[in-house]
CSV table of C-alpha atoms and ligand atoms in Angstrom, one decimal:
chain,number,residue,atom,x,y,z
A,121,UNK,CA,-71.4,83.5,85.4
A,122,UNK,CA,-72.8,80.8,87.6
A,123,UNK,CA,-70.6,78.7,88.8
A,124,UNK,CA,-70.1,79.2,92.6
A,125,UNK,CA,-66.9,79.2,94.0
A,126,UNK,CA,-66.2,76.9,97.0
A,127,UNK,CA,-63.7,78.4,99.6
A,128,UNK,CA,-62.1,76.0,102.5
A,129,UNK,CA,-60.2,78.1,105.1
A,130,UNK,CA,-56.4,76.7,105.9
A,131,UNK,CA,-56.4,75.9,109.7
A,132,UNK,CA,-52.3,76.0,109.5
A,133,UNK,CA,-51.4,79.2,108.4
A,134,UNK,CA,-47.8,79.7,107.5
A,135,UNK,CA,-45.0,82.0,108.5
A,136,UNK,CA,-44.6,84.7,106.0
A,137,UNK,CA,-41.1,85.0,104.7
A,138,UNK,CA,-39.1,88.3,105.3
A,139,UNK,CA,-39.2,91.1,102.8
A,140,UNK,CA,-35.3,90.8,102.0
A,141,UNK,CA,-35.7,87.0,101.1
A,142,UNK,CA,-38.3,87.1,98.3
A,143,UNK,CA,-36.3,87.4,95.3
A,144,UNK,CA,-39.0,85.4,92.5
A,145,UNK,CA,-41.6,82.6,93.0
A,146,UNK,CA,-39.9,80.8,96.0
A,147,UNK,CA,-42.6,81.2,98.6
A,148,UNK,CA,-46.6,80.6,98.1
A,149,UNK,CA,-49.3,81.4,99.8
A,150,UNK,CA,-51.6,79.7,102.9
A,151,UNK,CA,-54.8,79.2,99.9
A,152,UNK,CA,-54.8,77.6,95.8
A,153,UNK,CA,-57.9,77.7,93.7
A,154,UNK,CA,-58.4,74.8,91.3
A,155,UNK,CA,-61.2,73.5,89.1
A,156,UNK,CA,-61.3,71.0,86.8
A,157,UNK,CA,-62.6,69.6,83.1
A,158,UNK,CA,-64.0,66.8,81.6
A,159,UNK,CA,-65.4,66.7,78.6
A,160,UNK,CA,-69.4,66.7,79.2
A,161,UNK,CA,-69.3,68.3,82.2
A,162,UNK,CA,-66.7,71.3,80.7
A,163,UNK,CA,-65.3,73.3,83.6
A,164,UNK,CA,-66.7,72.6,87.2
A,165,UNK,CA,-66.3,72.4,90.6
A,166,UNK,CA,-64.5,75.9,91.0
A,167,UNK,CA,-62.9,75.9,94.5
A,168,UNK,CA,-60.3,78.3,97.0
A,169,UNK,CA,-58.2,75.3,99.2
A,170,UNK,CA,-55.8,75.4,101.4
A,171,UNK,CA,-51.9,75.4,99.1
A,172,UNK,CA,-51.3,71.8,99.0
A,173,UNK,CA,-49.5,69.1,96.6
A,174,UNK,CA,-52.0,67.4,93.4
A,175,UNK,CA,-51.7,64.2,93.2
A,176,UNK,CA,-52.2,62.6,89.7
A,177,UNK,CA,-51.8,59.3,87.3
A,178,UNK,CA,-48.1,59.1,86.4
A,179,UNK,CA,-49.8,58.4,83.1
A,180,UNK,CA,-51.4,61.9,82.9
A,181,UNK,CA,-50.8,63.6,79.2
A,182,UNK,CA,-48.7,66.7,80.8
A,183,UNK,CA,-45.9,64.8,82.0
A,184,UNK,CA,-45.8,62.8,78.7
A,185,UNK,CA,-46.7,65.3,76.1
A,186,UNK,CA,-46.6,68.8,77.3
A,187,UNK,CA,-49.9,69.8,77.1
A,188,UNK,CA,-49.9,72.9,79.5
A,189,UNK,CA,-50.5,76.7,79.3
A,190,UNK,CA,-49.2,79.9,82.0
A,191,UNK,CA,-50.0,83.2,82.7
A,192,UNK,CA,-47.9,85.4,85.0
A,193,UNK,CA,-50.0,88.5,86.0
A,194,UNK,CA,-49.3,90.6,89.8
A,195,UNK,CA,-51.4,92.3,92.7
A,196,UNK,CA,-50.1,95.1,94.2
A,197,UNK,CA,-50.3,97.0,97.3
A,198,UNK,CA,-50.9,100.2,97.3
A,199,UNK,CA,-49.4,103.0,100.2
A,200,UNK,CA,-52.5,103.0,101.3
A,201,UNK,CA,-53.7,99.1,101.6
A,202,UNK,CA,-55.6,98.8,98.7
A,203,UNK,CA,-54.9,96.2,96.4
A,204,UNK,CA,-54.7,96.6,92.5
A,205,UNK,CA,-54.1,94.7,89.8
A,206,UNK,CA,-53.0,95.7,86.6
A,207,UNK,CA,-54.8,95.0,83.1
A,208,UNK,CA,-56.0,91.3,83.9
A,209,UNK,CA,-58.0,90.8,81.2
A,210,UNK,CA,-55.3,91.0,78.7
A,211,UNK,CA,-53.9,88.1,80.6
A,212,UNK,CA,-56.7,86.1,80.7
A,213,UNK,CA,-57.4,86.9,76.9
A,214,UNK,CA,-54.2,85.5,76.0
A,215,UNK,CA,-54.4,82.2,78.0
A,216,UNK,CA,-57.4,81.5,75.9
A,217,UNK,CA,-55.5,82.1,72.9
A,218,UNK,CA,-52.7,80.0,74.3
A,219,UNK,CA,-55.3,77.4,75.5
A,220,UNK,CA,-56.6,77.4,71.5
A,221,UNK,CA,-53.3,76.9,70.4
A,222,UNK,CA,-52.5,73.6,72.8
A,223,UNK,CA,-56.0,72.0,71.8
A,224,UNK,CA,-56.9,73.1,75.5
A,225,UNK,CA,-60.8,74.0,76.1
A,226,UNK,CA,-61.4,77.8,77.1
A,227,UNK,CA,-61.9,79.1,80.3
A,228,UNK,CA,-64.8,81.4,81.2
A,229,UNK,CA,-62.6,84.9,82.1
A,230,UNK,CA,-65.0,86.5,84.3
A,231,UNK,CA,-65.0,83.6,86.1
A,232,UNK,CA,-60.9,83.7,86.5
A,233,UNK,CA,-61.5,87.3,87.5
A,234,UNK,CA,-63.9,86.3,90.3
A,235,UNK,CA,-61.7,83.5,91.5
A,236,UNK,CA,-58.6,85.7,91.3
A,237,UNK,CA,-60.2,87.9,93.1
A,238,UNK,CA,-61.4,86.2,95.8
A,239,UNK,CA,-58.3,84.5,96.4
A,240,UNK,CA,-56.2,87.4,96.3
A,241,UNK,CA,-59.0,88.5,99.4
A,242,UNK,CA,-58.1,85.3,101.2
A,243,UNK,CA,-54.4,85.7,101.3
A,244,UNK,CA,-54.4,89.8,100.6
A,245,UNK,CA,-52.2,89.6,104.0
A,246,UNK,CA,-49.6,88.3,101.7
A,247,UNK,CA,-49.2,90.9,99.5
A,248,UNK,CA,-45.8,92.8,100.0
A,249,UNK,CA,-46.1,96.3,100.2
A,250,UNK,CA,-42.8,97.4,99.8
A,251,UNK,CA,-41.6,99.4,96.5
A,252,UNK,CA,-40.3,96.6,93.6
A,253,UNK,CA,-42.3,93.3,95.6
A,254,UNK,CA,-46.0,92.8,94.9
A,255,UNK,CA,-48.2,89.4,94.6
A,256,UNK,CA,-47.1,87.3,91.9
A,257,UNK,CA,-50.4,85.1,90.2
A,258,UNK,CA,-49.7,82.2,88.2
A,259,UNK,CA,-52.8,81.0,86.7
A,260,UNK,CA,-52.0,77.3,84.5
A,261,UNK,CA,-53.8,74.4,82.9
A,262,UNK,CA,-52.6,70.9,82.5
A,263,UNK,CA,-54.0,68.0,80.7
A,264,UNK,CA,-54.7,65.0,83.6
A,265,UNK,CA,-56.2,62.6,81.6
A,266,UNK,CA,-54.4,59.0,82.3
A,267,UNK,CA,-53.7,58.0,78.3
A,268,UNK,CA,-50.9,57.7,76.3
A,269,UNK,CA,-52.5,58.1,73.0
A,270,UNK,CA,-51.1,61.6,71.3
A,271,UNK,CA,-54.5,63.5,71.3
A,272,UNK,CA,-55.8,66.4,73.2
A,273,UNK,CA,-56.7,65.4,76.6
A,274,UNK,CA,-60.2,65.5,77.6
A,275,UNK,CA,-59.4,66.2,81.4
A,276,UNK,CA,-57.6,68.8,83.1
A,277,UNK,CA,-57.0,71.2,86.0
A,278,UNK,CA,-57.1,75.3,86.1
A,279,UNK,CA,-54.7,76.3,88.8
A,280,UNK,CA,-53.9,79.4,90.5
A,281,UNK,CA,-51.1,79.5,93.1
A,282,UNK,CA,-50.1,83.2,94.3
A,283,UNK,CA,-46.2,84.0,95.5
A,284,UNK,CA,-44.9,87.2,97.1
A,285,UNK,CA,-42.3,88.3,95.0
A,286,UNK,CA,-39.7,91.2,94.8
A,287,UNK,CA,-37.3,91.5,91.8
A,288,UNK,CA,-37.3,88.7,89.1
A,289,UNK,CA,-32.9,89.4,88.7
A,290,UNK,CA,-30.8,89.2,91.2
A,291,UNK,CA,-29.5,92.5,89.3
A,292,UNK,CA,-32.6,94.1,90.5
A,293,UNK,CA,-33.8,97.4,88.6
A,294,UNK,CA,-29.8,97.4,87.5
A,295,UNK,CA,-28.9,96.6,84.3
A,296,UNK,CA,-28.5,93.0,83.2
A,297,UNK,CA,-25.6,91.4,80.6
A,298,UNK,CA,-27.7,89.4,77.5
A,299,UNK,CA,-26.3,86.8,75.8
A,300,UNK,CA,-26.9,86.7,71.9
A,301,UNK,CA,-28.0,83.1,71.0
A,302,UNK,CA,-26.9,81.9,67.9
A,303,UNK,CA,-26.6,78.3,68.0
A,304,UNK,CA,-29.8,77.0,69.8
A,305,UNK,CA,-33.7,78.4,68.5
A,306,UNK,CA,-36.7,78.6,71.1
A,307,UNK,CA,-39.4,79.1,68.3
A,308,UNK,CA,-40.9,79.2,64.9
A,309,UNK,CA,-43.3,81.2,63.0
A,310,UNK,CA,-46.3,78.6,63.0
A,311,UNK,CA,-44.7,76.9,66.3
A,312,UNK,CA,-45.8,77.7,69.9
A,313,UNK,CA,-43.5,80.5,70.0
A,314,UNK,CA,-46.6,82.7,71.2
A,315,UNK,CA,-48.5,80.5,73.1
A,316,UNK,CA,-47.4,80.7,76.7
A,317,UNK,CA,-46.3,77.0,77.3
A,318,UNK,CA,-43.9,75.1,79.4
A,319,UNK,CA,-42.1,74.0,76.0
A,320,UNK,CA,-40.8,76.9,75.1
A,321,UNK,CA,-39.1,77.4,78.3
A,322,UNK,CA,-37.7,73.8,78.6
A,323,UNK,CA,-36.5,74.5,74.8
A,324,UNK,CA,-34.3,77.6,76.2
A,325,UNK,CA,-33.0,75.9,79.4
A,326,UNK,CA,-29.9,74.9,77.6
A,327,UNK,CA,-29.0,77.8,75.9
A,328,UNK,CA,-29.7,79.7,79.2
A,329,UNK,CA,-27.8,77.3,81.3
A,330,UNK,CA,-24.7,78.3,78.7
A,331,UNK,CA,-25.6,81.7,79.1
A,332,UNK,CA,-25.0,81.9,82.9
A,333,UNK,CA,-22.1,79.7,82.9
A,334,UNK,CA,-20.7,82.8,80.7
A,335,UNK,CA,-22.0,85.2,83.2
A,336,UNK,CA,-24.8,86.3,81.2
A,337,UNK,CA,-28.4,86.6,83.3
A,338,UNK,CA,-30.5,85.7,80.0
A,339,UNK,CA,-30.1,84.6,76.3
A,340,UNK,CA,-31.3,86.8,73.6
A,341,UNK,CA,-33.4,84.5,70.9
A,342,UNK,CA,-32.7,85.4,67.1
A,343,UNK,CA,-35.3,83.8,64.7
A,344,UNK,CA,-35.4,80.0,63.7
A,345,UNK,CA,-35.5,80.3,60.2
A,346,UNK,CA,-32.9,83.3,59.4
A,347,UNK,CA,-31.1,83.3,62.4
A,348,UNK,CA,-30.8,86.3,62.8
A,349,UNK,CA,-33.8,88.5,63.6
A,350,UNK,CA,-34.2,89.6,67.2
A,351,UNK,CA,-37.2,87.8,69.0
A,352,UNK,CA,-37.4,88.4,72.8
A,353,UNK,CA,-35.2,87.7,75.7
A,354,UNK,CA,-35.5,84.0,78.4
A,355,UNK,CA,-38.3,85.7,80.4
A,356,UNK,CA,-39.2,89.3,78.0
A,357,UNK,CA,-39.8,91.2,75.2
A,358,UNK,CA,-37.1,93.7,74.3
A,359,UNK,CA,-36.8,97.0,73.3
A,360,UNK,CA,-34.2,99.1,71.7
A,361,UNK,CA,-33.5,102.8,71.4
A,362,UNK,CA,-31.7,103.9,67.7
A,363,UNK,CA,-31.2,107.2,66.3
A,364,UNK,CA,-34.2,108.9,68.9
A,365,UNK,CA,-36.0,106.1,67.7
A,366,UNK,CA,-38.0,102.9,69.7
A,367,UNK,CA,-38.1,100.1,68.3
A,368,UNK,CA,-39.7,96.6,69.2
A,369,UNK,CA,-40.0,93.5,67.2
A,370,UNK,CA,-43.0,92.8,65.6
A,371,UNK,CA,-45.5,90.2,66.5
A,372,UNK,CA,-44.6,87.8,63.8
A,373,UNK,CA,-46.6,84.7,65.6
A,374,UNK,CA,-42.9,83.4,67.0
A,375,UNK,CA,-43.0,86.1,69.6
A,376,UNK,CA,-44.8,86.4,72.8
A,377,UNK,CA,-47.5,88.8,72.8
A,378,UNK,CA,-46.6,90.7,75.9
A,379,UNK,CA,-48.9,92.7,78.4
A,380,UNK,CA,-45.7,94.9,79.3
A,381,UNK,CA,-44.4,95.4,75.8
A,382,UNK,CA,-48.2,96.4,75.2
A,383,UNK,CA,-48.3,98.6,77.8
A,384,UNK,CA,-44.6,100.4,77.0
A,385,UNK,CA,-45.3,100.4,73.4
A,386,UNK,CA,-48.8,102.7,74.3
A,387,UNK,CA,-47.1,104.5,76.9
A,388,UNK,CA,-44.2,105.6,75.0
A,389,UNK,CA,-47.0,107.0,71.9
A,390,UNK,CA,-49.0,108.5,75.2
A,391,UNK,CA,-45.3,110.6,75.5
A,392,UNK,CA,-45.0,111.1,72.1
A,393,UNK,CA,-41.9,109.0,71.4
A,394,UNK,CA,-42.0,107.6,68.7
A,395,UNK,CA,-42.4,103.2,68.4
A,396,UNK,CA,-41.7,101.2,65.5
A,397,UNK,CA,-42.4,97.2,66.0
A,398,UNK,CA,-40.4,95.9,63.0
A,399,UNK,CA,-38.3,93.0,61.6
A,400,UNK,CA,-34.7,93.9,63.2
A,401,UNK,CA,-31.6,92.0,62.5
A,402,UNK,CA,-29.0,91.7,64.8
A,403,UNK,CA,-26.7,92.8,62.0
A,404,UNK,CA,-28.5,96.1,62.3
A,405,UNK,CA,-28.4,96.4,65.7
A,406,UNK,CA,-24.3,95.7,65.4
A,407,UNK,CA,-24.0,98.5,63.0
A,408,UNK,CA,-26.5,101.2,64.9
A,409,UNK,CA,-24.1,100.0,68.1
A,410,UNK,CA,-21.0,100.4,65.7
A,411,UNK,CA,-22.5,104.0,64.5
A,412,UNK,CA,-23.2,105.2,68.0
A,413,UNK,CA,-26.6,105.1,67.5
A,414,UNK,CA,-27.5,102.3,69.8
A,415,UNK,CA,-28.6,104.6,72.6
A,416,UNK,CA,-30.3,102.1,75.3
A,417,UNK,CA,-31.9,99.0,75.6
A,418,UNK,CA,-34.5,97.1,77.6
A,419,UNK,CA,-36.9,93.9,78.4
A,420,UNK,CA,-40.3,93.8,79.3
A,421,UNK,CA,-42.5,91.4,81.7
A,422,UNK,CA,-44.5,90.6,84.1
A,423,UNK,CA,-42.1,89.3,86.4
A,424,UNK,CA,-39.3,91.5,85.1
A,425,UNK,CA,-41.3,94.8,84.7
A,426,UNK,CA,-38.4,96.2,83.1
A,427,UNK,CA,-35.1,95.4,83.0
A,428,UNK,CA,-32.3,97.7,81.3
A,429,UNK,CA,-29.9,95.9,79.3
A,430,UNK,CA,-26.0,97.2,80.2
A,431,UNK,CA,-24.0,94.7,77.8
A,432,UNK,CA,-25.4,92.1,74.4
A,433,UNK,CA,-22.5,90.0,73.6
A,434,UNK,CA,-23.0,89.2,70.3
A,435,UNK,CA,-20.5,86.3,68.9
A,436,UNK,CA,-18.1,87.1,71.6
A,437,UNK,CA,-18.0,91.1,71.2
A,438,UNK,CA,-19.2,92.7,73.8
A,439,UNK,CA,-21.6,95.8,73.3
A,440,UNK,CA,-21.8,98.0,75.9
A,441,UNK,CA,-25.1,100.1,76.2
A,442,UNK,CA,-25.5,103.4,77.5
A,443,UNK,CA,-21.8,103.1,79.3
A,444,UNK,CA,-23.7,99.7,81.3
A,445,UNK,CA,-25.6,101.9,83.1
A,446,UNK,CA,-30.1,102.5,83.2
A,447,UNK,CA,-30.7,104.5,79.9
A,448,UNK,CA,-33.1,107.2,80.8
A,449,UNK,CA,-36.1,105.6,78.6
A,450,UNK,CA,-35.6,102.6,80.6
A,451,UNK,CA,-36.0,104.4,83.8
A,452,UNK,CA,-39.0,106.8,82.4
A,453,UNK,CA,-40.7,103.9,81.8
A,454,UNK,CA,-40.2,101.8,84.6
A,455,UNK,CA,-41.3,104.6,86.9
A,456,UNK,CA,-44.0,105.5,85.4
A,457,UNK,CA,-45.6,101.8,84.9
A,458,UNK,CA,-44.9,101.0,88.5
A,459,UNK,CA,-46.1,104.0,89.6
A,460,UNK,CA,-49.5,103.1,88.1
A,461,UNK,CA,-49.5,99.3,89.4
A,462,UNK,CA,-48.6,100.9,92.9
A,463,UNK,CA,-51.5,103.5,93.0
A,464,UNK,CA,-48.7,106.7,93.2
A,465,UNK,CA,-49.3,107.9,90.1
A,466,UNK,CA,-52.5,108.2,87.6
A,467,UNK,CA,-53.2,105.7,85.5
A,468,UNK,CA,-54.5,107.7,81.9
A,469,UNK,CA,-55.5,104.7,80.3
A,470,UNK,CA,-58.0,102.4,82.2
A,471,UNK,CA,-55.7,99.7,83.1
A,472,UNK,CA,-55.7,99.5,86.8
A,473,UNK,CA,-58.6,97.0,88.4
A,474,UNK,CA,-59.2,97.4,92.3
A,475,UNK,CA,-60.0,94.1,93.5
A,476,UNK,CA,-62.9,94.8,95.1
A,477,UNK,CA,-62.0,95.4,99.3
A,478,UNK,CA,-65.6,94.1,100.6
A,479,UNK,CA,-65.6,90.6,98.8
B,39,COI,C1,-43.8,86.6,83.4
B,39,COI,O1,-43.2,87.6,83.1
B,39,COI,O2,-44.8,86.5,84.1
B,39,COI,C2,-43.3,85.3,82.9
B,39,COI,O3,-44.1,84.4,82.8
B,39,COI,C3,-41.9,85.1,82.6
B,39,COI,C4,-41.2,84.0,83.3
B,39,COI,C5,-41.0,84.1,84.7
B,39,COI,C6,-41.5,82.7,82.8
């Protein structure tokens, strides 16, 4: 690995905020890690500080040219203190493919690990304990370097900042109301669509700015070219139950490759239910709804975990799912996947990581 991470201790610790005010990514902890690139000297100077503003050029490519890349990934705390995290590397793998995609140089992963983990050690008092909160980690890279010229930066900055978090909707485990886009797109096959990057949030700000006006917590994305295969939700991947049957959108390069949709999609087979990832229209998924054979529906993510969907409205018809209320796949699921990132129940499959208690 060799690079050795620096760690400088905050001497002004902050007040921790109260388990009932969480909600998602408003607080952040006492300690950051940061390192930095430039071409020659590739990634160096890997260090834990105190949380603190950056300062950069106001010419630096990211404000210009969006030349950034996000992961979302959690720690939890266990009943009985030990912290876990749950399948990191499949994170980390997929900021390197999002990295490739932005012209953004790899990042060594064990290294991530290391630094996640030993930052997770410096603030592990800030991890919540309490059932639905954990640690959330959000590990990003931006391009610093001071130009204008469109070309890929050849300085940046790996950040991680770490922020206690409970439920990502205010709805909580409940179900949330989805609102069928069909007017605005958020991706193309070939586009960024599966590269986690800031664009293709700021893309789906207006539609999901509509959305809520409407009373809808999220926008459902059909395809750009078609219009009308289903994609993923804002902040997920979705799932729907027809006929007995599970089925998921395929990866078709426009769709974010999701841990949690992983991890549901090898659960679900683990239970021997059966998974289809497929090409569904929404014209399908109307007529299965129309037929009765629309039995529940759910989103998958890191910062959602899972999040039953009570009501699509689709064109101004409003689809109610499972009478609005958690379908029981939903809630299978969701108890059995936090169970495992909580330490309460056996993991089968290899996917929980104990960061290490004596670093
Ligand atoms: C996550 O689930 O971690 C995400 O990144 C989704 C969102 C909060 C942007």
């Amino acid at each position: 690995m060799g690079l050795k991470i620096s760690v400088e201790l905050t001497t002004t610790p902050k007040t921790k905020p109260a388990i009932e005010n969480l909600s998602f990514g408003k607080y952040f902890t006492d300690h950051m890690f940061i390192m930095d690139y430039d071409v020659g000297a590739g990634w160096h100077d890997p260090r834990i500080i105190p949380y603190q503003p950056i300062s950069l050029d106001p010419a630096a490519k990211v404000f210009h040219y969006g030349q950034t890349v996000f992961e979302g990934m959690k720690a939890y705390k266990t009943p009985e203190g030990s912290v876990l995290m749950f399948r990191p590397y499949k994170n980390l793998q997929r900021l390197n493919r999002s990295n490739a995609r932005l012209s953004i140089p790899s990042i060594d992963e064990d290294l991530v690990m290391e630094a996640l983990k030993q930052l997770i050690k410096v603030d592990e008092d800030w991890i919540p304990a309490e059932q639905g909160t954990s640690l959330y980690i959000r590990p990003f890279v931006i391009a610093t370097q001071p130009t204008l010229g469109v070309s890929p930066s050849e300085q940046y900055h790996f950040i991680i900042i770490l922020s206690p978090v409970g439920s990502y909707y205010a709805e909580g485990i409940n179900p949330v109301s989805i609102y069928v886009e069909s007017e605005y797109v958020r991706a193309v096959t070939g586009g960024v669509g599966n590269a986690k990057t800031g664009g293709n949030y700021a893309a789906g700000l207006k539609a999901q700015q509509e959305a809520t006006e409407k009373g809808y917590s999220q926008v459902l994305w059909l395809d750009g070219v078609h219009r009308k295969y289903i994609e993923e939700v804002g902040s997920m991947n979705v799932f729907f139950k027809i006929g007995g049957k599970v089925i998921t959108p395929a990866l078709n390069g426009s769709i974010l490759d999701g841990v949690t949709r992983d991890s549901v999609i090898r659960v679900l087979q683990h239970w021997n239910i059966e998974v289809e990832e497929k090409r569904i229209s929404i014209d399908e998924l109307v007529e299965a709804y129309r037929k009765g054979t629309l039995e529940e529906a759910f989103g998958t993510g890191t910062a959602a975990v899972i999040s039953p969907i009570g009501e699509l409205n689709w064109q101004g018809d409003k689809l109610t799912l499972n009478d609005g209320q958690t379908g029981p796949i939903s809630a299978k699921v969701y108890d059995f996947i936090t169970g495992m990132q909580r330490g309460t129940l056996e993991d089968p499959f290899g996917w929980i990581l104990e960061v290490d208690p004596k670093i």
